[in-house]
Amino acid sequence: MAHSEHETHVTVLPPDREKIKKLWTVAGYLGLITAVEFIIAFTMGHGPLKTAIFIGLTIVKAAYIVGEFMHLRYEAKVLFWSILIPLIFVVWMLVAFVYEGMAIGLVRH
Amino acid sequence: MASTAAAHGDESTWDGGSSPMGASYGKLMMWFFLMSDAFTFSALLITYGLVRSSHQAYVGAVNAFKFSQSYWPIPEKVFESVPFLEGVSLPLVFVGIMTFILIMSSVTMVLAVEAGHRMDRAAVEKWMLWTLLGGIAFLSCQAWEWTHFIHGAHHGDAVAEGTTFFGANLVHNQYGPSDFAAFFFFITGFHGFHVFSGVCLNFLIYFNTVTGVYERRGHYEMVEKVGLYWHFVDLVWVFVFTFFYLV
């Protein structure tokens, strides 16, 4: 290969087996949670409980992706909280707007 | 630089040289960009929640469900087709495959980041190629999904009452209220555009890795930064999957 002359200056470290194993474990959890979501989707009737379970499982998946894949869990605490705290606004917006939507529905129908 | 600070010994933080929040400038800015992007996606998904909850929900048995303009469709009846298996009812199977593809490409991305920390160029190349493949596969699936959504199902019972409209556009759709298709196009389209941008960035990273740019630079931080973006795209899909396809 054309780029082989550079490789002499670079020390390539061996793969960190423990870390790689952990990453695959996280991927396994994500796949497993998605599979559980599928089972729930076809065995439970629609309703608030089903929605609540889906939202809960989604937050677990999001926590794995952001915490492990995006490495946020291991960043400085101040960075961790700078990302998490503003998300309060999203939660508030969700509650306010869905509530508003139901009120619109009551007026319309 | 840490080494400069150590040489003098008596400076305060105000003399500079230390990274706020213990992250490099590029990574921190990527995090803040992703925050703003998260708010944009939240706005889209929450507006979907608002409009959906203002429409009547379908009450009744799932098996007896028929498309109608008077209530919001249940997603497993809209998204039940898989390529090459036309006419077979496989609810949410295809979107499940798409979710799997995106999660896998997130794993290969994080493995590329890990390889970058070890300065292992060959491994970064390998995992970036897998990530690119995953991204392109996802986009291809989405292209099929959109085509199918726009052209509509072929069975006669899939026509909304009082019309003979097949498929969907931004004004009419056979599945339910007009807003349903509009949100499908906006939300999955905006996400798909992010995946497309991600594939372009991933290709750039792959190209720079192959040409040895990062090896000469002495670190693979660019892989990490683009990796953050790519995981975010996966993260958004997790939410789109729940709120658009499952709930």
XYZ file of N, CA and C in Angstrom, chain B residues 65-233:
507
model
N -59.619 -2.479 12.008
C -59.207 -1.113 11.645
C -59.313 -0.865 10.149
N -59.914 0.279 9.811
C -59.977 0.730 8.412
C -59.453 2.153 8.349
N -58.753 2.488 7.257
C -58.266 3.848 7.102
C -59.443 4.800 6.996
N -59.344 5.941 7.669
C -60.426 6.923 7.633
C -59.853 8.312 7.901
N -60.521 9.320 7.323
C -60.074 10.699 7.561
C -60.514 11.191 8.936
N -61.409 10.447 9.611
C -62.006 10.997 10.822
C -61.235 10.637 12.094
N -60.277 9.749 12.030
C -59.428 9.502 13.204
C -57.992 9.243 12.756
N -57.075 9.345 13.722
C -55.646 9.166 13.446
C -55.379 7.679 13.201
N -54.625 7.319 12.173
C -54.387 5.885 11.927
C -53.494 5.255 12.995
N -53.613 3.955 13.214
C -52.659 3.294 14.106
C -51.495 2.813 13.242
N -50.267 3.146 13.686
C -49.103 2.985 12.808
C -48.881 1.556 12.307
N -49.186 0.547 13.134
C -48.875 -0.810 12.658
C -49.739 -1.232 11.470
N -50.831 -0.450 11.204
C -51.643 -0.750 10.026
C -51.158 0.022 8.798
N -50.399 1.086 9.027
C -49.880 1.872 7.902
C -48.563 1.264 7.414
N -47.710 0.914 8.389
C -46.373 0.443 8.033
C -46.319 -1.062 8.230
N -46.807 -1.797 7.253
C -46.832 -3.253 7.409
C -46.286 -3.960 6.179
N -45.580 -3.223 5.332
C -45.052 -3.838 4.116
C -43.533 -3.985 4.184
N -43.070 -5.029 3.553
C -41.637 -5.313 3.479
C -41.313 -5.542 2.006
N -40.173 -5.031 1.522
C -39.826 -5.236 0.112
C -39.871 -6.707 -0.286
N -40.320 -6.955 -1.475
C -40.420 -8.293 -2.088
C -41.522 -9.151 -1.477
N -42.217 -8.625 -0.451
C -43.292 -9.401 0.163
C -44.579 -8.597 0.094
N -44.859 -8.043 -1.067
C -46.034 -7.200 -1.244
C -47.308 -7.983 -0.944
N -48.180 -7.376 -0.172
C -49.458 -8.021 0.133
C -49.432 -8.832 1.409
N -48.229 -9.174 1.900
C -48.141 -9.908 3.156
C -48.134 -8.881 4.294
N -48.984 -9.089 5.308
C -49.037 -8.141 6.407
C -47.945 -8.440 7.422
N -46.907 -7.606 7.444
C -45.811 -7.764 8.406
C -45.632 -6.440 9.128
N -46.521 -6.139 10.094
C -46.493 -4.819 10.697
C -45.171 -4.495 11.380
N -44.648 -3.331 11.065
C -43.454 -2.761 11.705
C -42.183 -3.584 11.517
N -42.223 -4.629 10.710
C -41.033 -5.460 10.541
C -39.930 -4.679 9.828
N -40.324 -3.977 8.763
C -39.314 -3.267 7.984
C -38.669 -2.156 8.806
N -39.496 -1.440 9.568
C -38.947 -0.354 10.371
C -38.068 -0.925 11.497
N -38.379 -2.142 11.926
C -37.521 -2.836 12.877
C -36.161 -3.144 12.280
N -36.161 -3.571 11.025
C -34.899 -3.838 10.327
C -34.076 -2.548 10.229
N -34.769 -1.440 9.898
C -34.075 -0.158 9.792
C -33.456 0.251 11.126
N -34.203 0.013 12.220
C -33.683 0.328 13.552
C -32.432 -0.496 13.833
N -32.505 -1.778 13.504
C -31.362 -2.671 13.716
C -30.140 -2.182 12.932
N -30.355 -1.802 11.665
C -29.252 -1.320 10.827
C -28.587 -0.101 11.468
N -29.418 0.840 11.956
C -28.857 2.068 12.513
C -28.119 1.808 13.827
N -28.651 0.902 14.660
C -27.953 0.569 15.907
C -26.610 -0.082 15.585
N -26.602 -0.994 14.605
C -25.349 -1.659 14.235
C -24.325 -0.655 13.719
N -24.778 0.315 12.929
C -23.806 1.263 12.387
C -23.298 2.197 13.491
N -24.095 2.353 14.555
C -23.617 3.114 15.706
C -22.510 2.341 16.425
N -22.683 1.014 16.507
C -21.663 0.179 17.158
C -20.363 0.226 16.364
N -20.472 0.090 15.030
C -19.238 0.095 14.228
C -18.552 1.458 14.323
N -19.349 2.533 14.466
C -18.759 3.866 14.623
C -17.956 3.955 15.912
N -18.544 3.443 16.999
C -17.856 3.550 18.292
C -16.607 2.650 18.286
N -16.647 1.580 17.495
C -15.450 0.740 17.363
C -14.372 1.473 16.557
N -14.795 2.298 15.586
C -13.831 3.111 14.838
C -13.178 4.132 15.768
N -13.975 4.720 16.674
C -13.424 5.684 17.637
C -12.405 4.992 18.531
N -12.767 3.783 18.976
C -11.855 3.014 19.840
C -10.547 2.730 19.109
N -10.660 2.350 17.826
C -9.454 2.072 17.036
C -8.623 3.344 16.867
N -9.306 4.482 16.737
C -8.603 5.758 16.593
C -7.779 6.101 17.820
N -8.324 5.790 19.004
C -7.567 6.034 20.241
C -6.269 5.248 20.262
N -6.274 4.106 19.576
C -5.074 3.252 19.567
C -4.193 3.548 18.368
N -4.551 4.557 17.565
C -3.811 4.920 16.350
C -3.764 3.769 15.341
N -4.760 2.914 15.379
C -4.790 1.747 14.501
C -5.531 2.121 13.210
N -4.771 2.587 12.225
C -5.391 3.105 11.012
C -6.210 2.049 10.280
N -5.648 0.839 10.165
C -6.353 -0.220 9.424
C -7.719 -0.502 10.048
N -7.763 -0.535 11.389
C -9.038 -0.818 12.056
C -10.012 0.336 11.883
N -9.519 1.587 11.933
C -10.413 2.735 11.720
C -11.018 2.628 10.324
N -10.175 2.315 9.326
C -10.674 2.188 7.946
C -11.763 1.132 7.875
N -11.488 -0.017 8.494
C -12.445 -1.130 8.433
C -13.781 -0.729 9.045
N -13.750 -0.180 10.258
C -15.006 0.141 10.950
C -15.723 1.317 10.308
N -14.959 2.269 9.721
C -15.627 3.377 9.029
C -16.350 2.857 7.793
N -15.758 1.875 7.124
C -16.423 1.295 5.944
C -17.737 0.632 6.342
N -17.721 -0.109 7.457
C -18.954 -0.750 7.934
C -19.999 0.303 8.292
N -19.529 1.398 8.938
C -20.462 2.464 9.323
C -21.094 3.094 8.089
N -20.257 3.343 7.068
C -20.762 3.904 5.814
C -21.795 2.975 5.203
N -21.487 1.698 5.217
C -22.411 0.715 4.645
C -23.748 0.751 5.373
N -23.691 0.805 6.716
C -24.916 0.877 7.505
C -25.730 2.115 7.167
N -25.053 3.253 7.055
C -25.747 4.503 6.744
C -26.403 4.447 5.373
N -25.675 3.920 4.394
C -26.234 3.840 3.038
C -27.396 2.848 3.004
N -27.253 1.744 3.745
C -28.343 0.759 3.801
C -29.587 1.390 4.407
N -29.400 2.173 5.472
C -30.555 2.823 6.108
C -31.239 3.770 5.126
N -30.435 4.579 4.414
C -31.015 5.532 3.462
C -31.772 4.804 2.355
N -31.226 3.669 1.899
C -31.908 2.906 0.860
C -33.245 2.398 1.369
N -33.258 1.911 2.618
C -34.510 1.439 3.208
C -35.514 2.575 3.270
N -35.028 3.758 3.657
C -35.938 4.882 3.782
C -36.485 5.288 2.419
N -35.656 5.204 1.389
C -36.116 5.518 0.038
C -37.256 4.584 -0.345
N -37.104 3.299 -0.008
C -38.167 2.333 -0.314
C -39.431 2.663 0.483
N -39.226 2.954 1.767
C -40.351 3.264 2.653
C -41.141 4.468 2.141
N -40.420 5.503 1.719
C -41.083 6.709 1.204
C -41.840 6.385 -0.084
N -41.177 5.654 -0.986
C -41.820 5.303 -2.252
C -43.114 4.554 -1.984
N -43.047 3.600 -1.055
C -44.228 2.808 -0.750
C -45.315 3.662 -0.130
N -44.922 4.560 0.746
C -45.879 5.442 1.422
C -46.550 6.364 0.405
N -45.766 6.873 -0.549
C -46.300 7.823 -1.524
C -47.218 7.123 -2.522
N -46.827 5.909 -2.948
C -47.644 5.228 -3.959
C -48.825 4.479 -3.358
N -48.709 4.110 -2.107
C -49.851 3.504 -1.438
C -49.901 1.997 -1.581
N -50.744 1.421 -0.740
C -50.926 -0.025 -0.777
C -51.768 -0.399 -1.992
N -51.626 -1.622 -2.442
C -52.335 -2.033 -3.649
C -53.697 -2.642 -3.381
N -53.961 -3.042 -2.113
C -55.259 -3.660 -1.854
C -56.351 -2.604 -1.900
N -57.518 -3.021 -2.388
C -58.623 -2.086 -2.547
C -59.132 -1.511 -1.234
N -59.025 -2.267 -0.143
C -59.596 -1.800 1.119
C -58.762 -0.698 1.757
N -57.676 -0.365 1.126
C -56.796 0.643 1.706
C -57.143 2.051 1.256
N -58.314 2.221 0.645
C -58.685 3.543 0.165
C -59.529 4.240 1.222
N -59.192 5.489 1.514
C -59.970 6.250 2.488
C -61.384 6.452 1.979
N -62.342 6.474 2.902
C -63.734 6.527 2.498
C -64.047 7.808 1.721
N -64.927 7.689 0.732
C -65.366 8.853 -0.019
C -64.365 9.344 -1.044
N -63.202 8.737 -1.104
C -62.221 9.153 -2.105
C -61.664 7.899 -2.756
N -60.974 8.078 -3.845
C -60.278 6.946 -4.440
C -58.796 7.249 -4.464
N -58.367 7.997 -3.455
C -56.974 8.423 -3.444
C -56.064 7.312 -2.931
N -55.009 7.048 -3.676
C -54.021 6.053 -3.253
C -52.751 6.754 -2.794
N -52.149 6.249 -1.740
C -50.861 6.774 -1.317
C -50.982 8.089 -0.578
N -49.978 8.930 -0.721
C -49.955 10.144 0.084
C -49.178 11.250 -0.602
N -49.625 12.496 -0.370
C -48.800 13.666 -0.646
C -49.050 14.642 0.490
N -48.605 15.899 0.357
C -48.732 16.806 1.492
C -50.167 17.285 1.691
N -51.055 17.055 0.702
C -52.441 17.509 0.833
C -53.372 16.353 1.190
N -53.270 15.268 0.452
C -54.156 14.119 0.690
C -53.330 12.888 1.030
N -53.947 11.988 1.788
C -53.348 10.663 1.929
C -54.436 9.667 2.266
N -54.169 8.421 1.912
C -55.183 7.383 2.095
C -55.244 6.861 3.527
N -54.275 7.249 4.347
C -54.137 6.599 5.651
C -54.966 7.265 6.740
N -55.198 8.578 6.597
C -55.903 9.278 7.657
C -55.895 10.768 7.408
N -55.948 11.576 8.491
C -55.947 13.030 8.318
C -54.708 13.498 7.549
N -54.889 14.607 6.850
C -53.818 15.129 5.993
C -52.518 15.372 6.766
N -52.642 15.787 8.043
C -51.452 16.064 8.854
C -50.595 14.819 9.066
N -51.228 13.652 9.016
C -50.459 12.422 9.275
C -49.319 12.276 8.269
N -49.668 12.406 6.963
C -48.631 12.261 5.945
C -47.641 13.418 6.015
N -48.145 14.629 6.306
C -47.254 15.784 6.398
C -46.185 15.546 7.457
N -46.605 15.022 8.613
C -45.631 14.753 9.676
C -44.693 13.620 9.306
N -45.218 12.617 8.616
C -44.333 11.537 8.176
C -43.217 12.105 7.314
N -43.589 12.954 6.334
C -42.580 13.509 5.437
C -41.609 14.421 6.179
N -42.136 15.260 7.071
C -41.257 16.219 7.750
C -40.314 15.532 8.720
N -40.860 14.648 9.556
C -40.037 14.078 10.624
C -39.045 13.062 10.064
N -39.536 12.092 9.284
C -38.578 11.105 8.760
C -37.688 11.757 7.701
N -38.218 12.778 7.016
C -37.398 13.462 6.025
C -36.262 14.239 6.667
N -36.583 14.949 7.756
C -35.549 15.725 8.447
C -34.509 14.782 9.047
N -34.979 13.646 9.584
C -34.033 12.668 10.114
C -33.196 12.058 8.984
N -33.853 11.729 7.877
C -33.135 11.143 6.745
C -32.079 12.094 6.202
N -32.397 13.399 6.221
C -31.419 14.380 5.782
C -30.203 14.387 6.714
N -30.455 14.201 8.003
C -29.341 14.090 8.959
C -28.505 12.841 8.676
N -29.177 11.735 8.359
C -28.425 10.517 8.045
C -27.570 10.756 6.808
N -28.167 11.428 5.818
C -27.421 11.718 4.583
C -26.188 12.570 4.888
N -26.378 13.630 5.690
C -25.225 14.468 6.070
C -24.194 13.626 6.807
N -24.688 12.733 7.683
C -23.788 11.873 8.440
C -22.977 10.970 7.525
N -23.622 10.428 6.493
C -22.902 9.560 5.550
C -21.811 10.370 4.844
N -22.133 11.614 4.451
C -21.130 12.471 3.798
C -19.948 12.725 4.741
N -20.250 13.067 6.005
C -19.179 13.329 6.975
C -18.364 12.064 7.225
N -19.063 10.933 7.338
C -18.352 9.668 7.556
C -17.423 9.358 6.392
N -17.891 9.681 5.182
C -17.027 9.431 4.029
C -15.785 10.312 4.098
N -15.995 11.570 4.505
C -14.871 12.494 4.642
C -13.836 11.940 5.629
N -14.346 11.433 6.762
C -13.468 10.872 7.789
C -12.724 9.660 7.234
N -13.464 8.816 6.528
C -12.849 7.623 5.936
C -11.745 8.030 4.963
N -12.067 9.019 4.114
C -11.113 9.492 3.117
C -9.846 10.021 3.797
N -10.034 10.852 4.831
C -8.886 11.420 5.538
C -8.081 10.351 6.267
N -8.765 9.305 6.738
C -8.043 8.213 7.401
C -7.186 7.465 6.396
N -7.794 7.158 5.235
C -7.076 6.395 4.217
C -5.868 7.179 3.720
N -6.028 8.498 3.545
C -4.915 9.293 3.037
C -3.920 9.655 4.139
N -4.197 9.209 5.380
C -3.204 9.389 6.447
C -3.215 10.763 7.101
N -4.261 11.556 6.874
C -4.318 12.907 7.450
C -4.245 12.854 8.973
N -5.029 11.942 9.582
C -5.092 11.904 11.051
C -3.835 11.285 11.641
N -3.243 10.362 10.884
C -2.014 9.752 11.378
C -0.909 10.805 11.451
N -0.844 11.668 10.407
C 0.150 12.750 10.423
C -0.161 13.756 11.525
N -1.476 13.980 11.759
C -1.894 14.925 12.797
C -1.583 14.383 14.194
N -1.491 13.068 14.299
C -1.137 12.462 15.583
C -2.318 12.064 16.442
N -3.540 12.366 16.001
C -4.705 11.898 16.752
C -5.907 11.757 15.812
N -6.888 10.978 16.280
C -8.086 10.699 15.476
C -9.310 11.376 16.103
N -9.130 12.607 16.593
C -10.258 13.234 17.284
C -11.426 13.528 16.348
N -11.135 13.756 15.071
C -12.217 14.010 14.120
C -13.183 12.831 14.061
N -12.643 11.612 14.181
C -13.505 10.425 14.171
C -14.462 10.492 15.359
N -13.928 10.950 16.495
C -14.737 11.059 17.703
C -15.850 12.093 17.533
N -15.503 13.245 16.945
C -16.480 14.322 16.810
C -17.592 13.929 15.839
N -17.211 13.378 14.690
C -18.234 12.937 13.736
C -18.998 11.756 14.331
N -18.304 10.957 15.143
C -18.970 9.855 15.842
C -20.094 10.363 16.729
N -19.841 11.460 17.448
C -20.894 12.038 18.297
C -22.120 12.363 17.451
N -21.885 12.987 16.307
C -22.992 13.336 15.414
C -23.740 12.078 14.963
N -22.988 11.063 14.597
C -23.599 9.831 14.078
C -24.435 9.134 15.150
N -23.941 9.110 16.375
C -24.724 8.508 17.462
C -25.989 9.307 17.717
N -25.870 10.635 17.565
C -27.043 11.479 17.773
C -28.134 11.133 16.761
N -27.723 10.881 15.515
C -28.680 10.507 14.473
C -29.382 9.195 14.855
